Coordinates of C-alpha atoms in Angstrom, one line a residue:
X1029 CA 6.9 -8.4 -25.6
X1030 CA 7.3 -9.2 -21.9
X1031 CA 4.5 -10.2 -19.7
X1032 CA 2.6 -7.3 -18.3
X1033 CA 2.2 -6.4 -14.7
X1034 CA -0.8 -4.5 -13.2
X1035 CA -1.3 -2.8 -9.9
X1036 CA -4.0 -0.5 -8.6
X1037 CA -4.3 2.2 -5.9
X1038 CA -7.0 4.4 -4.6
X1039 CA -6.3 8.1 -4.6
X1040 CA -8.2 10.7 -2.6
X1041 CA -9.0 13.0 -5.5
X1042 CA -11.3 13.0 -8.5
X1043 CA -10.0 11.6 -11.8
X1044 CA -9.5 15.0 -13.4
X1045 CA -7.0 16.0 -10.7
X1046 CA -5.2 12.7 -11.0
X1047 CA -5.0 13.0 -14.8
X1048 CA -3.7 16.6 -14.5
X1049 CA -0.7 15.4 -12.4
X1050 CA 0.0 12.5 -14.8
X1051 CA -0.1 14.7 -17.8
X1052 CA 2.2 17.4 -16.3
X1053 CA 5.4 15.7 -17.5
X1054 CA 7.9 18.5 -16.9
X1055 CA 7.1 18.4 -13.2
X1056 CA 7.8 14.6 -12.8
X1057 CA 11.3 15.2 -11.4
X1058 CA 9.6 17.1 -8.5
X1059 CA 7.8 14.0 -7.3
X1060 CA 9.2 10.9 -8.9
X1061 CA 12.5 9.5 -7.4
X1062 CA 14.0 8.1 -10.5
X1063 CA 13.1 10.7 -13.2
X1064 CA 15.8 13.3 -13.5
X1065 CA 14.2 15.1 -16.5
X1066 CA 11.0 14.9 -18.5
X1067 CA 10.8 17.1 -21.6
X1068 CA 7.7 17.3 -23.8
X1069 CA 9.2 17.3 -27.4
X1070 CA 5.9 17.1 -29.3
X1071 CA 2.3 17.9 -28.5
X1072 CA -1.1 17.3 -30.0
X1073 CA -3.3 20.2 -31.2
X1074 CA -5.1 20.2 -27.8
X1075 CA -1.8 20.7 -25.9
X1076 CA -1.4 17.2 -24.5
X1077 CA 2.1 15.7 -24.9
X1078 CA 2.4 13.2 -27.8
X1079 CA 6.1 12.6 -27.3
X1080 CA 8.1 12.9 -24.0
X1081 CA 11.8 12.3 -23.5
X1082 CA 12.7 11.0 -20.1
X1083 CA 16.1 10.9 -18.4
X1084 CA 16.0 8.2 -15.7
X1085 CA 18.5 7.4 -12.9
X1086 CA 17.4 4.7 -10.6
X1087 CA 20.8 3.8 -9.3
X1088 CA 21.5 0.5 -11.0
X1089 CA 19.6 1.6 -14.1
X1090 CA 20.1 4.9 -15.9
X1091 CA 18.5 5.4 -19.2
X1092 CA 17.2 8.1 -21.7
X1093 CA 14.2 7.3 -23.9
X1094 CA 11.2 8.8 -25.7
X1095 CA 7.7 7.6 -25.1
X1096 CA 4.7 8.2 -27.4
X1097 CA 1.4 9.0 -25.6
X1098 CA -2.3 8.6 -26.4
X1099 CA -5.2 9.6 -24.4
X1100 CA -8.9 8.7 -24.1
X1101 CA -11.1 11.8 -24.8
X1102 CA -12.2 11.9 -21.1
X1103 CA -8.6 11.1 -19.9
X1104 CA -9.9 7.9 -18.2
X1105 CA -7.0 6.1 -20.0
X1106 CA -3.5 7.4 -20.7
X1107 CA -1.2 5.0 -22.5
X1108 CA 2.3 5.1 -23.9
X1109 CA 4.9 3.1 -25.8
X1110 CA 8.6 3.3 -26.3
X1111 CA 9.2 5.0 -29.7
X1112 CA 12.7 3.6 -30.3
X1113 CA 15.0 1.2 -28.3
X1114 CA 17.1 2.8 -25.7
X1115 CA 20.3 1.7 -24.0
X1116 CA 18.4 -0.3 -21.4
X1117 CA 15.0 -1.1 -23.1
X1118 CA 13.9 -2.9 -26.3
X1119 CA 10.3 -2.1 -25.7
X1120 CA 7.9 -0.5 -23.2
X1121 CA 4.2 -0.2 -23.2
X1122 CA 2.0 1.0 -20.3
X1123 CA -1.2 2.7 -19.3
X1124 CA -3.0 4.4 -16.4
X1125 CA -6.7 3.6 -16.2
X1126 CA -8.6 6.1 -14.0
X1127 CA -12.0 5.2 -12.5
X1128 CA -13.9 7.7 -10.4
X1129 CA -15.6 6.3 -7.3
X1130 CA -18.8 7.5 -5.7
X1131 CA -16.9 8.8 -2.7
X1132 CA -14.9 11.3 -4.8
X1133 CA -11.7 9.1 -4.9
X1134 CA -10.1 7.6 -8.0
X1135 CA -8.9 4.0 -8.6
X1136 CA -5.8 4.1 -10.7
X1137 CA -4.8 0.9 -12.4
X1138 CA -1.2 1.0 -13.7
X1139 CA -0.2 -1.6 -16.4
X1140 CA 3.4 -1.9 -17.5
X1141 CA 5.3 -4.1 -20.0
X1142 CA 9.1 -3.6 -20.3
X1143 CA 11.5 -5.7 -22.4
X1144 CA 15.0 -4.9 -21.3
X1145 CA 18.0 -4.9 -23.6
X1146 CA 20.0 -6.5 -20.9
X1147 CA 19.3 -10.1 -19.8
X1148 CA 17.5 -10.5 -16.4
X1149 CA 16.1 -13.6 -14.9
X1150 CA 12.2 -13.5 -15.0
X1151 CA 12.0 -13.6 -11.2
X1152 CA 14.2 -10.6 -10.8
X1153 CA 12.5 -8.7 -13.6
X1154 CA 9.1 -9.3 -12.0
X1155 CA 10.4 -8.0 -8.7
X1156 CA 11.9 -5.0 -10.4
X1157 CA 8.6 -4.3 -12.1
X1158 CA 6.7 -4.6 -8.8
X1159 CA 9.1 -2.2 -7.1
X1160 CA 8.8 0.3 -10.0
X1161 CA 5.0 0.1 -10.0
X1162 CA 4.7 0.3 -6.2
X1163 CA 7.0 3.4 -6.2
X1164 CA 5.1 5.0 -9.1
X1165 CA 1.7 4.6 -7.7
X1166 CA 2.7 5.7 -4.1
X1167 CA 4.5 8.7 -5.5
X1168 CA 1.5 9.7 -7.7
X1169 CA -0.9 9.3 -4.7
X1170 CA 1.4 11.4 -2.5
X1171 CA 1.7 14.1 -5.3
X1172 CA -2.1 14.2 -6.0
X1173 CA -3.1 14.3 -2.3
X1174 CA -0.5 16.9 -1.3
X1175 CA -1.8 20.3 -0.3
X1176 CA -1.7 22.6 -3.2
X1177 CA -1.5 19.8 -5.8
X1178 CA -2.7 20.5 -9.3
X1179 CA -6.4 21.3 -9.3

């Protein structure tokens, strides 16, 4: 597997609200630039998604893939992995770790490992991962902190 990259951001909302936005997969196209479609194809008994099909179009990279999800009981950790290789990816593994802070904010740590099917120099891959993670965290923060965001 590729090296993992990790970034964190502080979001002005409690962990429950952050987790609610992360777990609302069908609404990802409303707030993430690259996701064109996110479809829950299988759920656990508690209603949380166990498998989600994503259609991604990030300009130079378009892909469709299915991720399998697992959750900590208190939703302090949400993790996923690629269920089968796709056109662009051999493997993907990632997680969000949510830590509530005394001031009512949440520190979100995003960890991502992606092994692409196409060759890419390590320097470019790391730059691409950083851009993906920056965008994902900033878009999550904007969505959670927006007026009327999931409560």
